[in-house]
Tab-separated table of C-alpha atoms in Angstrom:
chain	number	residue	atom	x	y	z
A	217	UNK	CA	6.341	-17.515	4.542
A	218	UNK	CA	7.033	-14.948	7.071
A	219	UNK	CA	9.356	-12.302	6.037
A	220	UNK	CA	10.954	-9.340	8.075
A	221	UNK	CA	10.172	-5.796	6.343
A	222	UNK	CA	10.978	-2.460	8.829
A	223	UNK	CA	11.277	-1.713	11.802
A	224	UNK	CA	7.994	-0.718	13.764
A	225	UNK	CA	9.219	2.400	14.857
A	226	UNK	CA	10.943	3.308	11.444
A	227	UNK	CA	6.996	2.691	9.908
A	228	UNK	CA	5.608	5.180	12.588
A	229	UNK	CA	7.797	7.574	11.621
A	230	UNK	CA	7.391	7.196	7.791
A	231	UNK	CA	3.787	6.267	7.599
A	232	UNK	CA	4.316	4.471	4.417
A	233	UNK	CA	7.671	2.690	2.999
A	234	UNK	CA	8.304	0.881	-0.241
A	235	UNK	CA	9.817	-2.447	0.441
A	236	UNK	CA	11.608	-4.916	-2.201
A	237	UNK	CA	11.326	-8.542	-0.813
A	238	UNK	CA	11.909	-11.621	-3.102
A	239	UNK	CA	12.004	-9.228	-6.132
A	240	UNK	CA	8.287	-8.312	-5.311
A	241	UNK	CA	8.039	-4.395	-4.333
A	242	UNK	CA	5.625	-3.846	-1.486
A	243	UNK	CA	4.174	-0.427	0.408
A	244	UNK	CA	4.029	-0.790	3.794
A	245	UNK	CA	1.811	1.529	5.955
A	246	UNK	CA	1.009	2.388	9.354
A	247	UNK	CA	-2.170	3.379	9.877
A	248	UNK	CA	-4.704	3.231	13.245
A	249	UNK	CA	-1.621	1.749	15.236
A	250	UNK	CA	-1.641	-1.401	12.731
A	251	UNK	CA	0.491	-2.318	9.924
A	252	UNK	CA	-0.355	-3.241	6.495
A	253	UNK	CA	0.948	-4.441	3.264
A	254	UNK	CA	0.144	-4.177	-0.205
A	255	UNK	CA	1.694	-4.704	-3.926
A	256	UNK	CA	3.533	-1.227	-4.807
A	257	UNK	CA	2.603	-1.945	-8.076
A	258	UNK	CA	-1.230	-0.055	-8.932
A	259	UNK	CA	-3.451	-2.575	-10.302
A	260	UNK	CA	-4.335	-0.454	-13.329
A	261	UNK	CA	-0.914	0.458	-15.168
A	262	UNK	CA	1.889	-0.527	-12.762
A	263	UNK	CA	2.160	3.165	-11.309
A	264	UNK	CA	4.270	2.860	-8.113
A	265	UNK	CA	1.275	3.481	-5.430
A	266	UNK	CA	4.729	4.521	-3.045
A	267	UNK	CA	4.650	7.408	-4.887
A	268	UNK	CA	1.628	8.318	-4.017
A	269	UNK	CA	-0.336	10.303	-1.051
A	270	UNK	CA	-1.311	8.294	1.985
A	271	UNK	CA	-4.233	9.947	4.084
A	272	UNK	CA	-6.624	8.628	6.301
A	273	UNK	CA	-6.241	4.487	5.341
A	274	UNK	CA	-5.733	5.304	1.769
A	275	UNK	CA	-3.198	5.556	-0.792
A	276	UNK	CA	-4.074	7.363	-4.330
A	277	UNK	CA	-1.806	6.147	-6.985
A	278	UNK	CA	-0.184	8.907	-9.185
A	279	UNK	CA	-0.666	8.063	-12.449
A	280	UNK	CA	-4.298	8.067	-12.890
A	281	UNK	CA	-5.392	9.021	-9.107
A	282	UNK	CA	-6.780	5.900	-8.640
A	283	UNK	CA	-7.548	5.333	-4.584
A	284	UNK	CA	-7.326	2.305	-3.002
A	285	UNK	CA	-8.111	1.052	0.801
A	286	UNK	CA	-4.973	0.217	2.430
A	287	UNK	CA	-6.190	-2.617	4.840
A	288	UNK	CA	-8.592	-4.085	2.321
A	289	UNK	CA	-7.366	-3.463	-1.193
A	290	UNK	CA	-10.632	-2.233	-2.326
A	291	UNK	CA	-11.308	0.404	-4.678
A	292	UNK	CA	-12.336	3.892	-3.307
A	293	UNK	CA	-11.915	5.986	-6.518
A	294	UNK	CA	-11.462	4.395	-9.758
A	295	UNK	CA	-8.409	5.580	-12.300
A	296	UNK	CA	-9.319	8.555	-13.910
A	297	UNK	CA	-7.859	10.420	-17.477
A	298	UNK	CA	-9.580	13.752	-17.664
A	299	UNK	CA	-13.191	13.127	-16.820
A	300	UNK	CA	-12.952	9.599	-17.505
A	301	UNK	CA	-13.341	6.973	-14.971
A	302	UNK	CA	-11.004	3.585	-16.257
A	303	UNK	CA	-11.837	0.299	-15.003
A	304	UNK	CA	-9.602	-0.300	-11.874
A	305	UNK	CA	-9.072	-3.686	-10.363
A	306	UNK	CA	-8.638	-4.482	-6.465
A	307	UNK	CA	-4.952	-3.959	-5.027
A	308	UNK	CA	-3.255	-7.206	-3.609
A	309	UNK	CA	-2.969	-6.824	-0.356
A	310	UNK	CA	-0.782	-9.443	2.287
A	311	UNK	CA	-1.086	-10.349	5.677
A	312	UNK	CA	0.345	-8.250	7.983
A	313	UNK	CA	1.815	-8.819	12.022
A	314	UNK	CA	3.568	-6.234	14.479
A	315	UNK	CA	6.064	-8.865	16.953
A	316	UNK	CA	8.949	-7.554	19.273
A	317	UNK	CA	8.736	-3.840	17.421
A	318	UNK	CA	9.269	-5.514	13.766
A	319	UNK	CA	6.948	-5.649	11.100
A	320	UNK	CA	6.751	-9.442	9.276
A	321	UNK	CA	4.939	-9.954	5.631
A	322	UNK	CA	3.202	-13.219	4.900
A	323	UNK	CA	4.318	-14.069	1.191
């Protein structure tokens, strides 16, 4: 189900918002003229990715630094405690469409 998150322009400006919708906290980001949705919620220990830095299509987590791709979810770097590298799963990511300067999320 289609549900309204920002306003385009707002997400331009920000680059990256966290979003509550349905009790489920998102992170929205603009990136490449596209937007695109993810849990806010980092797949290894629930650190809020939000919180994070957002550069060039991905958003590192700041708990453990773990990076993730923001259109795809994938891992880039894996969580990390000292010189450790932790297993890190794949962020959920949502479906994502731009109409009449609003940004919608596919639940």
């Amino acid at each position: 189900m289609k549900r309204l998150v920002c306003e385009l322009e707002t997400l331009k400006q920000a680059r990256k918002l966290r979003i509550d919708i349905e009790g489920k906290p998102l992170l929205i980001t603009f990136y490449e003229g596209e937007a695109y949705a993810m849990s806010d919620v980092c797949p290894h220990l629930g650190g809020k990715l939000s919180d994070g830095t957002f550069e060039n299509g991905k958003i590192v987590c700041p708990v453990h630094h773990a990076s993730f791709d923001v259109i795809t979810g994938e891992v880039n770097e894996r969580a990390k405690i000292l010189f450790m590298k932790l297993p890190t799963a794949k962020a959920k990511v949502l479906p994502t469409t731009i109409d009449g300067g609003k940004v919608y999320v596919d639940l």
